JSON list of C-alpha atoms in Angstrom, two decimals:
[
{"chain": "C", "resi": 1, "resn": "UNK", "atom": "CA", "xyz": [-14.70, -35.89, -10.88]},
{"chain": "C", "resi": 2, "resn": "UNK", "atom": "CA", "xyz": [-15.03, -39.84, -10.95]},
{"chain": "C", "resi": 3, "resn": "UNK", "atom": "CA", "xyz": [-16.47, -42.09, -8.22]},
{"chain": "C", "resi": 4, "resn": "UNK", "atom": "CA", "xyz": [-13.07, -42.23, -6.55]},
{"chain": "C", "resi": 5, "resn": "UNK", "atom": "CA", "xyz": [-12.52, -39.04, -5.92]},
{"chain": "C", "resi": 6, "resn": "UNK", "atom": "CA", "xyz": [-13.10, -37.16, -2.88]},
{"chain": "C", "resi": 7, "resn": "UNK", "atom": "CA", "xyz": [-12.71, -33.68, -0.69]},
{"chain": "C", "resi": 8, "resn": "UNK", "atom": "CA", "xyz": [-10.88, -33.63, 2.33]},
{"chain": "C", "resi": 9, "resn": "UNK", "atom": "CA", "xyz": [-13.55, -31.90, 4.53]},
{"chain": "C", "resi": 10, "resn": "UNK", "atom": "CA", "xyz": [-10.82, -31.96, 7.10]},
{"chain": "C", "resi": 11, "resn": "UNK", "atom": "CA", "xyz": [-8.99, -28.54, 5.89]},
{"chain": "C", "resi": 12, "resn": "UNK", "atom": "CA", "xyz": [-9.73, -25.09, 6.45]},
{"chain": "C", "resi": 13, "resn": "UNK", "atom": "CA", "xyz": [-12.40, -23.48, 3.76]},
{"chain": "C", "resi": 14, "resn": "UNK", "atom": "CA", "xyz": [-9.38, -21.23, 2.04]},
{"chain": "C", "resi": 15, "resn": "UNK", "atom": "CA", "xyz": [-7.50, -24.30, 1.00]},
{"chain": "C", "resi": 16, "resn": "UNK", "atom": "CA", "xyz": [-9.74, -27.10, -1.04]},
{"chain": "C", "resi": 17, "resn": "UNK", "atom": "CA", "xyz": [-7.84, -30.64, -1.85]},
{"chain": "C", "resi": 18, "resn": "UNK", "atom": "CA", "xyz": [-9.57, -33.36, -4.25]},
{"chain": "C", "resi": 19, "resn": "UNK", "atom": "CA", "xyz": [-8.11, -36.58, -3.86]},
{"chain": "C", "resi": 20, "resn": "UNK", "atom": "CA", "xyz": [-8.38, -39.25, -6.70]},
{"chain": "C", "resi": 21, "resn": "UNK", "atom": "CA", "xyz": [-6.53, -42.50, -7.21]},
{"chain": "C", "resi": 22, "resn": "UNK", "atom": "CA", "xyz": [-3.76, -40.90, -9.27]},
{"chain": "C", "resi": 23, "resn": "UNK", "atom": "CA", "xyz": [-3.27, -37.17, -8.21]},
{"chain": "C", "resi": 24, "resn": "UNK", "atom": "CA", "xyz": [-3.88, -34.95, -5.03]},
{"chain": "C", "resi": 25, "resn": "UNK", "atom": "CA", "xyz": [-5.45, -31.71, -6.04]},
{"chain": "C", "resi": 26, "resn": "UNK", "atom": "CA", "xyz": [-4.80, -28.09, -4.34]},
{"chain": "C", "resi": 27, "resn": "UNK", "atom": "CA", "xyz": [-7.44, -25.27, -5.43]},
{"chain": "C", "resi": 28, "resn": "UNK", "atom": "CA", "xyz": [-5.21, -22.14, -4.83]},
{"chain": "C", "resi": 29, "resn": "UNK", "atom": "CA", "xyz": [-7.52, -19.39, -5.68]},
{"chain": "C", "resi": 30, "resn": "UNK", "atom": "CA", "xyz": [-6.10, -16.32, -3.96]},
{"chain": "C", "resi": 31, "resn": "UNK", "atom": "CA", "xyz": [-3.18, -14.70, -2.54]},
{"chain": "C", "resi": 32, "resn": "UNK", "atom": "CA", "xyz": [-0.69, -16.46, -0.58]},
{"chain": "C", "resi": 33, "resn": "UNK", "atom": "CA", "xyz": [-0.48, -14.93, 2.48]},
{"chain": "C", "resi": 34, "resn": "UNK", "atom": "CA", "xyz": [-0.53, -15.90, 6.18]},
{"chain": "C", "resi": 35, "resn": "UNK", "atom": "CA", "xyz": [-2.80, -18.22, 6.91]},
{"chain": "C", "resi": 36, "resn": "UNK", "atom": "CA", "xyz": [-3.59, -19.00, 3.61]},
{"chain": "C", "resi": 37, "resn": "UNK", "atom": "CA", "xyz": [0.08, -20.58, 2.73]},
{"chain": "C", "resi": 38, "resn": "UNK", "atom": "CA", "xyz": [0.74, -22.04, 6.13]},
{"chain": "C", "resi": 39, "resn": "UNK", "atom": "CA", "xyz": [-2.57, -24.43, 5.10]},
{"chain": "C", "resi": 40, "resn": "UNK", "atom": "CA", "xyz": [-0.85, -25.72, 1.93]},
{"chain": "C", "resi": 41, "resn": "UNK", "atom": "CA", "xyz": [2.31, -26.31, 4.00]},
{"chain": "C", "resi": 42, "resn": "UNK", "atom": "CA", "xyz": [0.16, -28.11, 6.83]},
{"chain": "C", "resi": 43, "resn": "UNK", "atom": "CA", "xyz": [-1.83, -29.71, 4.07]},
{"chain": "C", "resi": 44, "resn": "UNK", "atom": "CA", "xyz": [1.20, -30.99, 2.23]},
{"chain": "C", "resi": 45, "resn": "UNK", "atom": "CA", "xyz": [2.46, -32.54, 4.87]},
{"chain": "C", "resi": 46, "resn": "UNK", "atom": "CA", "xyz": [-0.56, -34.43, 5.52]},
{"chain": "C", "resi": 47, "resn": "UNK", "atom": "CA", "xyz": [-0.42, -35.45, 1.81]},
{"chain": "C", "resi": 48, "resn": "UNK", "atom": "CA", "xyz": [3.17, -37.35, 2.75]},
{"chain": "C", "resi": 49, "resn": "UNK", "atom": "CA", "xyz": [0.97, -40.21, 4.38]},
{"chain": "C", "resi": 50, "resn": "UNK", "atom": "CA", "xyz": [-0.60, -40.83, 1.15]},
{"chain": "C", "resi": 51, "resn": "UNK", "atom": "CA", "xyz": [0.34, -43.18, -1.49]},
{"chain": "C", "resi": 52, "resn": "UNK", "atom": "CA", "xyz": [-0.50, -40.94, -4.30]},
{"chain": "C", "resi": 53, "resn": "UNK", "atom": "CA", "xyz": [2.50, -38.88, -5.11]},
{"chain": "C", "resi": 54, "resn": "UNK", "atom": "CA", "xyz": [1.35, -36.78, -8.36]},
{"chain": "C", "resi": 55, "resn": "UNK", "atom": "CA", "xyz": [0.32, -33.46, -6.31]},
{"chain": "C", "resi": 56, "resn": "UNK", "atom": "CA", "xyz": [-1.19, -30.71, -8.85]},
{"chain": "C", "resi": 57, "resn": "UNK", "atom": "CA", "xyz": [-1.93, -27.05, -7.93]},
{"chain": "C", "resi": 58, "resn": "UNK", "atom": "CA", "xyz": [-4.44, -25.58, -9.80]},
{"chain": "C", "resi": 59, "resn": "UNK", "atom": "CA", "xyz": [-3.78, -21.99, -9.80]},
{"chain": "C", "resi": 60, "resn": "UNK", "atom": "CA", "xyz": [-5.12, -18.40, -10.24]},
{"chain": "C", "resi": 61, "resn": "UNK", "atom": "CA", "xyz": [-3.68, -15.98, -8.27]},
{"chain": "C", "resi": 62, "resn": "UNK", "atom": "CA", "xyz": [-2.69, -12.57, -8.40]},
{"chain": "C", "resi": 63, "resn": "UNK", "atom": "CA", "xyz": [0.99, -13.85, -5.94]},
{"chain": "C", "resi": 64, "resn": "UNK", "atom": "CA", "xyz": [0.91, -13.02, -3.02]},
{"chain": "C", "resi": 65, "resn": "UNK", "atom": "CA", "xyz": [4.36, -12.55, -0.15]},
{"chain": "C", "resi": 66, "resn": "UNK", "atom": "CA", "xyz": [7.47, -13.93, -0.88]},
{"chain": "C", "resi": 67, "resn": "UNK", "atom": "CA", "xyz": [8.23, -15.06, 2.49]},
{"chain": "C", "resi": 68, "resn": "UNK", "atom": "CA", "xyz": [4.91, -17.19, 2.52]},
{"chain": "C", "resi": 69, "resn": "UNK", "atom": "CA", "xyz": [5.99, -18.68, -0.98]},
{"chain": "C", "resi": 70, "resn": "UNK", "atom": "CA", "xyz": [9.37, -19.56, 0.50]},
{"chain": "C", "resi": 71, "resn": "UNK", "atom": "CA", "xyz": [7.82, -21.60, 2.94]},
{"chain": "C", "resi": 72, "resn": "UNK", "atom": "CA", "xyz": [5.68, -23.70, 0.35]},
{"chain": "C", "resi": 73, "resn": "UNK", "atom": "CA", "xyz": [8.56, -24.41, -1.94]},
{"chain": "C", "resi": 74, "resn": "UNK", "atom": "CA", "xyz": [10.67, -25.50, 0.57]},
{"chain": "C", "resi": 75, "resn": "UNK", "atom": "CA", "xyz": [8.09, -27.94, 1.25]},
{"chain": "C", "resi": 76, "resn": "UNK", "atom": "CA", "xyz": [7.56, -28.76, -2.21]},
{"chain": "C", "resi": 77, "resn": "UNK", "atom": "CA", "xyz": [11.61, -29.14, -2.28]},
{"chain": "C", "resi": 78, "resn": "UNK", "atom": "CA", "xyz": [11.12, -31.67, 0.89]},
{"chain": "C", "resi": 79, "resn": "UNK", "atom": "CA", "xyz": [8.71, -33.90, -1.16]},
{"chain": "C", "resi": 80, "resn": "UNK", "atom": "CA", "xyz": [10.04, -33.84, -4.07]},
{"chain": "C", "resi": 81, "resn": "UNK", "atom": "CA", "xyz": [13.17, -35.17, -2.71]},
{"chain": "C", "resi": 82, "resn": "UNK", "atom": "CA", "xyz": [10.64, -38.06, -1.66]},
{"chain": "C", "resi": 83, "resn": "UNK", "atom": "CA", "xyz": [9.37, -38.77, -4.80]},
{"chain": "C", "resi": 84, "resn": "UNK", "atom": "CA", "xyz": [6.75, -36.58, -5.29]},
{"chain": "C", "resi": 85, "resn": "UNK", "atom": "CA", "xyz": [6.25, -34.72, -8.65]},
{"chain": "C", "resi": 86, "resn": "UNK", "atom": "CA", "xyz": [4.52, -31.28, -8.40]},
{"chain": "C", "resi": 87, "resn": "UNK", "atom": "CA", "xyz": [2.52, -29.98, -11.70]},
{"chain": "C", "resi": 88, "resn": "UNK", "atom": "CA", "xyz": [1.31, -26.27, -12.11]},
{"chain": "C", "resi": 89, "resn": "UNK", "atom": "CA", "xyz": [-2.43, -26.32, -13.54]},
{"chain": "C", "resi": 90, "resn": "UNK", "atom": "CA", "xyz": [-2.58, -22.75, -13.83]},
{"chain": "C", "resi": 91, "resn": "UNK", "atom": "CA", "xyz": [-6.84, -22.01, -14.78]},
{"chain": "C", "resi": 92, "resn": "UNK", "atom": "CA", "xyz": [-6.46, -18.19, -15.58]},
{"chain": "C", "resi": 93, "resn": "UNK", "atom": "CA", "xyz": [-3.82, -15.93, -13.86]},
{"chain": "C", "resi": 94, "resn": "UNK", "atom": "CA", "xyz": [-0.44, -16.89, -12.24]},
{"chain": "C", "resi": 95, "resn": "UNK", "atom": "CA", "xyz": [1.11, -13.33, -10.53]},
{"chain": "C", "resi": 96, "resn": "UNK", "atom": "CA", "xyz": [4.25, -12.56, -9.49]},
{"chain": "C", "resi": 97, "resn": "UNK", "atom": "CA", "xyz": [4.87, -14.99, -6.28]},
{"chain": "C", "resi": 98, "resn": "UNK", "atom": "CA", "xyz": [2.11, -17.41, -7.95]},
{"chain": "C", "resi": 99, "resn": "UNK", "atom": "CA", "xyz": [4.57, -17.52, -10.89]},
{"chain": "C", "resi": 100, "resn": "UNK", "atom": "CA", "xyz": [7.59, -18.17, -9.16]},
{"chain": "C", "resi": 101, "resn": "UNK", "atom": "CA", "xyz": [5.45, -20.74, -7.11]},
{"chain": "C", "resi": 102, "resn": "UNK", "atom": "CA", "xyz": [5.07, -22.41, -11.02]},
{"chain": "C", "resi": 103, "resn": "UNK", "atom": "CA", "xyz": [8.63, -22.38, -11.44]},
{"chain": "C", "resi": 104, "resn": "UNK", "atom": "CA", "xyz": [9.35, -24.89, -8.59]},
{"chain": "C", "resi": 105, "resn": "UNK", "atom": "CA", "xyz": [6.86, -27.45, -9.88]},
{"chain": "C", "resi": 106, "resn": "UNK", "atom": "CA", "xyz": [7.88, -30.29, -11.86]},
{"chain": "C", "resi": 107, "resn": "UNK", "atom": "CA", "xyz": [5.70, -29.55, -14.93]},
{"chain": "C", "resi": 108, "resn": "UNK", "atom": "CA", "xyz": [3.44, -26.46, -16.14]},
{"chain": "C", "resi": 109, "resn": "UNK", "atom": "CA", "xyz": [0.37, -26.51, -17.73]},
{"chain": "C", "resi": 110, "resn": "UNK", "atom": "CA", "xyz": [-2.13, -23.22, -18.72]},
{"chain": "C", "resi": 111, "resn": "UNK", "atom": "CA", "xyz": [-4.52, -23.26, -20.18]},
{"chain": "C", "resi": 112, "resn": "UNK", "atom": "CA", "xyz": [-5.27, -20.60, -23.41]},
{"chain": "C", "resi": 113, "resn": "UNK", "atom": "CA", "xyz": [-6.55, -17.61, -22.04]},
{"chain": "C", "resi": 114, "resn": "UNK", "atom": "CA", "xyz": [-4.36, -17.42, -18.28]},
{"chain": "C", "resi": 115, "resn": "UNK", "atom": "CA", "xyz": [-1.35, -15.88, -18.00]},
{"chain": "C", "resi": 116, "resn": "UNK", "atom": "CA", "xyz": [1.75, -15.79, -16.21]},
{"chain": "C", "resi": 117, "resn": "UNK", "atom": "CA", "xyz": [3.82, -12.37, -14.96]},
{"chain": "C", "resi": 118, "resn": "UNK", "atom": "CA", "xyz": [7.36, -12.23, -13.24]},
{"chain": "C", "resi": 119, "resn": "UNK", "atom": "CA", "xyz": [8.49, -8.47, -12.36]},
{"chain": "C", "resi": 120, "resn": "UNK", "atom": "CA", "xyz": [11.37, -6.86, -10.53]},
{"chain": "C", "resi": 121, "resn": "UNK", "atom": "CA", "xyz": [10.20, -6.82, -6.95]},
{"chain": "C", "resi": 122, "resn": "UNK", "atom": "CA", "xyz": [10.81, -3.16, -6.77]},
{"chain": "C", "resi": 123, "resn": "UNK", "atom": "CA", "xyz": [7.69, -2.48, -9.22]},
{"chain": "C", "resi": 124, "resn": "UNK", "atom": "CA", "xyz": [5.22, -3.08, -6.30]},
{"chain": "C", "resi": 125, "resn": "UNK", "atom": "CA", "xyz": [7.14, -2.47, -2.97]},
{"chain": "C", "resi": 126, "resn": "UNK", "atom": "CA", "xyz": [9.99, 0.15, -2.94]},
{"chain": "C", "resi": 127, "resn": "UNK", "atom": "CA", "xyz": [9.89, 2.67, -0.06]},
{"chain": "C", "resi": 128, "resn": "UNK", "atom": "CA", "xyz": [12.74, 5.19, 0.08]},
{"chain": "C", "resi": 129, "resn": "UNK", "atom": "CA", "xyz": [11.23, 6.77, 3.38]},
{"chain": "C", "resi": 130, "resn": "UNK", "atom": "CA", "xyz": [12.54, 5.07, 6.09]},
{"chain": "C", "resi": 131, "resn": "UNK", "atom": "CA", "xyz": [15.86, 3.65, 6.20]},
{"chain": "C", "resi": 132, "resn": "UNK", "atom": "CA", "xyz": [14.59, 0.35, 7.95]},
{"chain": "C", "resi": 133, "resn": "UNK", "atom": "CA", "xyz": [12.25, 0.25, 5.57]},
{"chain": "C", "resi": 134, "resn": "UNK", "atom": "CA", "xyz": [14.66, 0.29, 2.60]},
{"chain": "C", "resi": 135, "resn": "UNK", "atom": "CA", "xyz": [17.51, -2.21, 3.85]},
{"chain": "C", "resi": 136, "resn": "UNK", "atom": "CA", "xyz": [14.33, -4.27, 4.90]},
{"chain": "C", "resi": 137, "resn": "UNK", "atom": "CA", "xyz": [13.02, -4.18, 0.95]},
{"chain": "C", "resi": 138, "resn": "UNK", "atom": "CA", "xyz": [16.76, -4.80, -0.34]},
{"chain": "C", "resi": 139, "resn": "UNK", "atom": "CA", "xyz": [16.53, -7.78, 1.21]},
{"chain": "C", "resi": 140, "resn": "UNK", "atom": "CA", "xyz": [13.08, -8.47, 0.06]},
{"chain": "C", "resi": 141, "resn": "UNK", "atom": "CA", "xyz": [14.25, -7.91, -3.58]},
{"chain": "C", "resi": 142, "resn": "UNK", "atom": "CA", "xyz": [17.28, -10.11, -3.52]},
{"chain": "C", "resi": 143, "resn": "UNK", "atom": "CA", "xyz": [15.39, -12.91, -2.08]},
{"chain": "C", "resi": 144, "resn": "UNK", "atom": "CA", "xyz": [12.74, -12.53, -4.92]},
{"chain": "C", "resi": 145, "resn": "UNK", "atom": "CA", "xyz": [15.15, -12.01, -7.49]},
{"chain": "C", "resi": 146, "resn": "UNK", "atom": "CA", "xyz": [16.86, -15.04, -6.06]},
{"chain": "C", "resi": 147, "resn": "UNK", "atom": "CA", "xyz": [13.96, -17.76, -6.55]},
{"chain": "C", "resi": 148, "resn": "UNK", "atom": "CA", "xyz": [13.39, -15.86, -9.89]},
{"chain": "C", "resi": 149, "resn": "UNK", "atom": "CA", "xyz": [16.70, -16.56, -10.93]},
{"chain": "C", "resi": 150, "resn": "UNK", "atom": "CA", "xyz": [16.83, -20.15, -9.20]},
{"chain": "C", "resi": 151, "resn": "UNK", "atom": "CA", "xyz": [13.09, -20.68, -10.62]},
{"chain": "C", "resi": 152, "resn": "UNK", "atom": "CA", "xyz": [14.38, -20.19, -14.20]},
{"chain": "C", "resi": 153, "resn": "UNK", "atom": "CA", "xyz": [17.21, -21.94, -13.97]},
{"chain": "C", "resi": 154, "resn": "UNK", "atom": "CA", "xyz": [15.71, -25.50, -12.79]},
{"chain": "C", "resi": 155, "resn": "UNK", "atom": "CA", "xyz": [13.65, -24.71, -16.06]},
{"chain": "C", "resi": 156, "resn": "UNK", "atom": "CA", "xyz": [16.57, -23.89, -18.30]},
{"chain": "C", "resi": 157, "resn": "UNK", "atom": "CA", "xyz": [16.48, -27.02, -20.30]},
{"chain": "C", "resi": 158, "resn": "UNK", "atom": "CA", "xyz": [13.21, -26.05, -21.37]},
{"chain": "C", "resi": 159, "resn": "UNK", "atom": "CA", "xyz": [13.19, -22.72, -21.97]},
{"chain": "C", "resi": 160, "resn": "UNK", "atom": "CA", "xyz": [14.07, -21.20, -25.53]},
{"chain": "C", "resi": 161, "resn": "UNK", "atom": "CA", "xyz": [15.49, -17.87, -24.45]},
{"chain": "C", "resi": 162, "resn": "UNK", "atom": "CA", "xyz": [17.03, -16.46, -21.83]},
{"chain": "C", "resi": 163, "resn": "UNK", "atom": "CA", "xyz": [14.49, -13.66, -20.28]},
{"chain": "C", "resi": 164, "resn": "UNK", "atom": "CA", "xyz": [16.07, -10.44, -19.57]},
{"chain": "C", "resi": 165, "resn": "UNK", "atom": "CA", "xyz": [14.56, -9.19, -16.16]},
{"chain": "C", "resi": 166, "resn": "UNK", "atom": "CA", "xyz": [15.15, -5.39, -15.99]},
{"chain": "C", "resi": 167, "resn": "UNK", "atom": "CA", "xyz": [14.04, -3.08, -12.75]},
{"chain": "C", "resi": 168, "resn": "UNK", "atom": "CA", "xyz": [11.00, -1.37, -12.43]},
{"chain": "C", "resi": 169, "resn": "UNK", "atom": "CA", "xyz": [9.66, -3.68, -15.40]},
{"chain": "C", "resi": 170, "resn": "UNK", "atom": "CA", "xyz": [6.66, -6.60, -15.07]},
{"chain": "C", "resi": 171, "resn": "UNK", "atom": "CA", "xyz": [6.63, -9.01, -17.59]},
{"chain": "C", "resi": 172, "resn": "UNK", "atom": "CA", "xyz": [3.34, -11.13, -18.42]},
{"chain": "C", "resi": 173, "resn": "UNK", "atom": "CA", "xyz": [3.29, -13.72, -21.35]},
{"chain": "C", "resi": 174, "resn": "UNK", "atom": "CA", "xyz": [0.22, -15.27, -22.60]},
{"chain": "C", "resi": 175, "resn": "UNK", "atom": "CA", "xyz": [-0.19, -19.10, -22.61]},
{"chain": "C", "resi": 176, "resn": "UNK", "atom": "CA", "xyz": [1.50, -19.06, -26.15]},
{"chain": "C", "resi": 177, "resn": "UNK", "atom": "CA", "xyz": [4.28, -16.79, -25.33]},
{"chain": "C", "resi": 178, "resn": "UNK", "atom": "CA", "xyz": [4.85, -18.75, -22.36]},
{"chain": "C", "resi": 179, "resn": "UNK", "atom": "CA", "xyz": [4.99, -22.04, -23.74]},
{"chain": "C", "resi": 180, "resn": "UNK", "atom": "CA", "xyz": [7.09, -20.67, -27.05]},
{"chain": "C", "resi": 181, "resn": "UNK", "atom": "CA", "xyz": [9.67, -19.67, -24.66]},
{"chain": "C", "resi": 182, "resn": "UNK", "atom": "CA", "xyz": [9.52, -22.46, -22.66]},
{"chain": "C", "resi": 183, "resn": "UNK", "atom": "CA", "xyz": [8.51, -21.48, -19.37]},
{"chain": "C", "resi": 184, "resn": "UNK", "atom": "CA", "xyz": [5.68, -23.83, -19.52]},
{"chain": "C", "resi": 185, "resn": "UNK", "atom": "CA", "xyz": [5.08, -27.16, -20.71]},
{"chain": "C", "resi": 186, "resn": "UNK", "atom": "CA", "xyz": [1.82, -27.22, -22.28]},
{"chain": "C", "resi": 187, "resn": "UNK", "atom": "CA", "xyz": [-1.31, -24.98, -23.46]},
{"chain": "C", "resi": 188, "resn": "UNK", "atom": "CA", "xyz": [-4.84, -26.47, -22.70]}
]
């Protein structure tokens, strides 16, 4: 960290921003759930009064709920109509809704060891119980298939191959994998 650079002792503990002269930096170690995504949103928005519109997330999170990673990328979709560029820094594991959270940034970078998993939201969260409860998860796993699909396909350009996402089936790449099918930009 250089002389310029500073913490924002302003936020909650659960979300940590650095602040240099060229980049704002989120520290998103953990799920993102209520409150913890309703901080980045909050914190985001503070981050519109800045000059500095490089914003990076460093990342390593096992996901987290899909309606709280709505809520961030629509955000991020806000901004970056504004000008700002959003780049995944993901330090060890990106998970499910921390994935798809990747997707939506501008540029991804992992380093060697992480990884990054997308899987059919039925794997983790399919109840056949209650009737409520299933028309509730249908509409749970459309909406996750949907940024998925949407995710991928603001990457397409990039990406090598076209991933196959089958039910009941997660699907983790390593850095290399990842970055050989182009779902990420660069290995660290």
């Amino acid at each position: 960290m250089d002389n310029d650079s500073q913490i924002d002792e302003n936020v909650t503990s659960k979300v940590k921003i650095v602040k240099s002269n060229d980049q704002i930096r989120f520290f998103i170690y953990g799920e993102l759930l209520e409150p913890f995504s309703h901080e980045i949103v909050f914190a985001l928005e503070d981050c519109k009064k800045e000059k500095i519109k490089t914003i990076v997330f460093e990342i390593h999170s096992d996901g987290g709920d899909v309606d709280d990673t709505v809520t961030i990328i629509s955000k991020m979709e806000e901004m970056q109509g504004l000008g700002f560029t959003f780049i995944a820094d993901v330090r060890g594991t990106a998970l499910s809704a921390a994935a798809i959270l990747c997707l939506y940034c501008n540029k991804i970078i992992m380093y060697r060891a992480g990884y990054i998993m997308f899987h059919q939201f039925s794997t983790s969260f399919y109840d056949e119980k209650s009737t409520s409860i299933m028309e509730i998860n249908k509409f749970y796993m459309a909406l996750y298939q949907d940024l998925i699909d949407e995710g991928f396909r603001r990457r397409k350009k990039k990406m090598k191959e076209k991933l196959i996402m089958t039910e009941n089936k997660d699907f983790y790449f390593s850095a290399a994998e990842a970055k050989k099918l182009g779902i990420i930009d660069e290995v660290l």
